[in-house]
């Protein structure tokens, strides 16, 4: 579809639209209703997929004897004298309609010829198989349910139309089977995650999306104002601190499939609004969360693909256990040939980063620099499922310190196909240690780091009442869907992704 054709469709007074508007007005002038309130109750409308499954054995030229009603969008029409064939698309697929003038009558048959591709219609008749072998409805009656004023695009795929597809996702879903499969796969993943956790005794909860203090992650929030309360509020960047309050309250297994908002850049892997799973388990540490996450991720992807072997970006990836384990320092040594540690001076590490063309912010400490080196030089190379353990305390203000590795925490991330899929750690339960971490973050914030964690006094009060030892995890649902569907852009698995305004609009 050319840019000129797209522009024509977007111009309200284009010739293509005027013709359909004239038809609409003619119908209204005649007293007809082009936008019905209903057709039939949902239980009375048959889906094309169900009919194909039930009447698969029907022989060519045979009738079933069953009368059904179907409803959907008219996607194609072929006329042969006093007979016509049409394609009706519903939410599950397509089915053919067969219409004959001697059955419908000349007037109704003529009315059908006046319908446009894209119109929503309902039709009733016998389920038959045509002489050419196509399962069909031998239509005995039909009605227009909703008139379409804009012609559908003939083609809706390819890189050329990608941004236009995102902007008009409803057309993308209508015309692009790959888009439908990707979003249906995402739904399957969410259902499988709920099943997995519910069967293991987790309680699904909902925590505030508007928060007085944004916490639970190191990120820049969106801010808004509540007029009645006369106070600023923040869209949450993570639900973590509220979920851990529930551990204090006596629950030992909780999870939330949550929407988070971070006022950061947009890229193929980042959207300012995204979906996460966060789950917390009392009386366990990060090692338990490693096992749990390996099972959960494998179950979610297998529910979509039917296999633990997947293809992504030309790579064959196996989810079969065991998954590789490596520390962050070990990964830098193995994959980047860098022998570094936290005892090194920040200036020396910054020089190494500069040599490797890795940018680090001013004032970054050794832990931050090591993490940046790892992220830029190692992460893209971790194709097979890998647990990367021992993240620096400097970038992990909510994680328990590692008793075996000073300066590091009992934290890991799961990398698959070169991108982070999950993050987890043993939770920090010591309120005094947590206060020190918050105060350290506050100093970074005072020095200009807008993403540094704020001091949450209420959360510290909750910890002072006592939180049990616990493990917590976070899984990016969007990235998990990308992996399961082979998508390389997060916008492909988000129904309505955020986009910059089109040129010429503000």
Short mmCIF file of N, CA and C in Angstrom, two decimals, residues 151-211:
data_model
loop_
_atom_site.label_atom_id
_atom_site.label_comp_id
_atom_site.label_asym_id
_atom_site.label_seq_id
_atom_site.Cartn_x
_atom_site.Cartn_y
_atom_site.Cartn_z
N UNK A 151 -12.41 2.16 3.21
CA UNK A 151 -11.99 0.89 2.62
C UNK A 151 -10.80 0.30 3.37
N UNK A 152 -10.78 -1.02 3.49
CA UNK A 152 -9.65 -1.68 4.13
C UNK A 152 -8.45 -1.68 3.20
N UNK A 153 -7.25 -1.64 3.76
CA UNK A 153 -6.06 -1.72 2.90
C UNK A 153 -5.96 -3.10 2.27
N UNK A 154 -5.43 -3.15 1.06
CA UNK A 154 -5.28 -4.43 0.39
C UNK A 154 -4.14 -5.23 0.98
N UNK A 155 -3.10 -4.55 1.41
CA UNK A 155 -1.94 -5.22 2.00
C UNK A 155 -1.59 -4.48 3.28
N UNK A 156 -1.12 -5.25 4.27
CA UNK A 156 -0.82 -4.63 5.57
C UNK A 156 0.32 -5.39 6.22
N UNK A 157 1.46 -5.38 5.58
CA UNK A 157 2.60 -6.10 6.14
C UNK A 157 3.88 -5.51 5.59
N UNK A 158 4.97 -5.92 6.20
CA UNK A 158 6.27 -5.48 5.72
C UNK A 158 6.81 -4.29 6.50
N UNK A 159 8.12 -4.10 6.41
CA UNK A 159 8.78 -3.05 7.17
C UNK A 159 8.30 -1.66 6.76
N UNK A 160 7.93 -1.49 5.52
CA UNK A 160 7.53 -0.18 5.02
C UNK A 160 6.35 0.37 5.81
N UNK A 161 5.42 -0.50 6.20
CA UNK A 161 4.21 -0.05 6.87
C UNK A 161 4.27 -0.24 8.38
N UNK A 162 5.43 -0.57 8.94
CA UNK A 162 5.50 -0.97 10.35
C UNK A 162 4.94 0.10 11.28
N UNK A 163 5.39 1.35 11.18
CA UNK A 163 4.92 2.36 12.11
C UNK A 163 3.43 2.65 11.90
N UNK A 164 2.99 2.62 10.64
CA UNK A 164 1.56 2.83 10.38
C UNK A 164 0.75 1.70 11.00
N UNK A 165 1.27 0.50 10.98
CA UNK A 165 0.58 -0.62 11.61
C UNK A 165 0.44 -0.40 13.11
N UNK A 166 1.51 0.10 13.75
CA UNK A 166 1.42 0.35 15.19
C UNK A 166 0.40 1.43 15.50
N UNK A 167 0.34 2.46 14.66
CA UNK A 167 -0.58 3.57 14.93
C UNK A 167 -2.03 3.14 14.74
N UNK A 168 -2.27 2.27 13.79
CA UNK A 168 -3.63 1.78 13.56
C UNK A 168 -3.65 0.28 13.80
N UNK A 169 -3.43 -0.09 15.05
CA UNK A 169 -3.30 -1.50 15.41
C UNK A 169 -4.55 -2.29 15.06
N UNK A 170 -5.72 -1.65 15.12
CA UNK A 170 -6.96 -2.35 14.79
C UNK A 170 -6.93 -2.88 13.36
N UNK A 171 -6.32 -2.12 12.43
CA UNK A 171 -6.19 -2.61 11.07
C UNK A 171 -5.10 -3.67 10.97
N UNK A 172 -4.05 -3.49 11.74
CA UNK A 172 -2.97 -4.48 11.76
C UNK A 172 -3.52 -5.84 12.19
N UNK A 173 -4.33 -5.85 13.25
CA UNK A 173 -4.89 -7.11 13.75
C UNK A 173 -5.88 -7.70 12.75
N UNK A 174 -6.56 -6.83 12.03
CA UNK A 174 -7.54 -7.30 11.06
C UNK A 174 -6.89 -7.93 9.83
N UNK A 175 -5.77 -7.34 9.40
CA UNK A 175 -5.17 -7.74 8.13
C UNK A 175 -3.92 -8.60 8.26
N UNK A 176 -3.32 -8.63 9.45
CA UNK A 176 -2.01 -9.26 9.61
C UNK A 176 -2.11 -10.43 10.58
N UNK A 177 -2.05 -11.63 10.07
CA UNK A 177 -2.19 -12.82 10.91
C UNK A 177 -1.04 -12.94 11.91
N UNK A 178 0.16 -12.49 11.53
CA UNK A 178 1.29 -12.54 12.45
C UNK A 178 1.04 -11.67 13.68
N UNK A 179 0.42 -10.51 13.48
CA UNK A 179 0.11 -9.63 14.61
C UNK A 179 -0.88 -10.29 15.55
N UNK A 180 -1.88 -10.96 14.99
CA UNK A 180 -2.85 -11.64 15.84
C UNK A 180 -2.19 -12.77 16.62
N UNK A 181 -1.32 -13.52 15.98
CA UNK A 181 -0.66 -14.63 16.67
C UNK A 181 0.22 -14.12 17.81
N UNK A 182 0.90 -13.00 17.58
CA UNK A 182 1.79 -12.47 18.62
C UNK A 182 1.01 -12.04 19.86
N UNK A 183 -0.10 -11.36 19.65
CA UNK A 183 -0.86 -10.88 20.79
C UNK A 183 -1.64 -12.01 21.47
N UNK A 184 -2.05 -13.01 20.72
CA UNK A 184 -2.70 -14.16 21.33
C UNK A 184 -1.68 -14.98 22.13
N UNK A 185 -0.44 -15.03 21.63
CA UNK A 185 0.62 -15.73 22.38
C UNK A 185 0.87 -15.03 23.70
N UNK A 186 0.85 -13.72 23.70
CA UNK A 186 1.03 -12.96 24.94
C UNK A 186 -0.06 -13.33 25.95
N UNK A 187 -1.30 -13.42 25.48
CA UNK A 187 -2.40 -13.80 26.36
C UNK A 187 -2.19 -15.20 26.92
N UNK A 188 -1.69 -16.10 26.09
CA UNK A 188 -1.40 -17.46 26.54
C UNK A 188 -0.35 -17.46 27.64
N UNK A 189 0.68 -16.64 27.49
CA UNK A 189 1.75 -16.55 28.50
C UNK A 189 1.18 -16.09 29.83
N UNK A 190 0.35 -15.06 29.82
CA UNK A 190 -0.22 -14.53 31.06
C UNK A 190 -1.10 -15.59 31.73
N UNK A 191 -1.90 -16.30 30.95
CA UNK A 191 -2.74 -17.36 31.51
C UNK A 191 -1.90 -18.46 32.14
N UNK A 192 -0.81 -18.82 31.46
CA UNK A 192 0.04 -19.89 31.96
C UNK A 192 0.75 -19.46 33.25
N UNK A 193 1.18 -18.22 33.32
CA UNK A 193 1.82 -17.73 34.55
C UNK A 193 0.84 -17.77 35.71
N UNK A 194 -0.38 -17.33 35.47
CA UNK A 194 -1.39 -17.37 36.55
C UNK A 194 -1.63 -18.82 36.99
N UNK A 195 -1.77 -19.71 36.02
CA UNK A 195 -2.01 -21.12 36.37
C UNK A 195 -0.84 -21.66 37.19
N UNK A 196 0.36 -21.38 36.73
CA UNK A 196 1.57 -21.88 37.39
C UNK A 196 1.62 -21.42 38.85
N UNK A 197 1.41 -20.15 39.09
CA UNK A 197 1.52 -19.61 40.44
C UNK A 197 0.32 -19.98 41.31
N UNK A 198 -0.86 -19.94 40.73
CA UNK A 198 -2.05 -20.30 41.50
C UNK A 198 -1.97 -21.74 42.01
N UNK A 199 -1.48 -22.64 41.16
CA UNK A 199 -1.37 -24.04 41.56
C UNK A 199 -0.35 -24.24 42.67
N UNK A 200 0.57 -23.29 42.83
CA UNK A 200 1.58 -23.39 43.89
C UNK A 200 1.22 -22.58 45.12
N UNK A 201 -0.02 -22.14 45.20
CA UNK A 201 -0.51 -21.50 46.42
C UNK A 201 -0.23 -20.02 46.53
N UNK A 202 0.11 -19.35 45.43
CA UNK A 202 0.34 -17.92 45.47
C UNK A 202 -1.00 -17.17 45.50
N UNK A 203 -1.02 -16.01 46.14
CA UNK A 203 -2.18 -15.14 46.18
C UNK A 203 -1.95 -13.99 45.22
N UNK A 204 -2.84 -13.81 44.25
CA UNK A 204 -2.72 -12.68 43.33
C UNK A 204 -3.32 -11.44 43.99
N UNK A 205 -2.59 -10.33 43.94
CA UNK A 205 -3.02 -9.10 44.60
C UNK A 205 -2.87 -7.92 43.64
N UNK A 206 -3.42 -6.78 44.06
CA UNK A 206 -3.28 -5.54 43.31
C UNK A 206 -2.78 -4.46 44.26
N UNK A 207 -1.73 -3.78 43.86
CA UNK A 207 -1.16 -2.72 44.69
C UNK A 207 -1.30 -1.38 43.97
N UNK A 208 -1.11 -0.26 44.66
CA UNK A 208 -1.39 1.05 44.06
C UNK A 208 -0.55 1.35 42.82
N UNK A 209 -1.20 1.93 41.82
CA UNK A 209 -0.49 2.42 40.64
C UNK A 209 -0.14 3.89 40.81
N UNK A 210 -0.90 4.61 41.63
CA UNK A 210 -0.56 5.98 42.02
C UNK A 210 0.06 5.93 43.41
N UNK A 211 1.29 6.38 43.51
CA UNK A 211 2.01 6.26 44.77
C UNK A 211 2.54 7.61 45.23
#
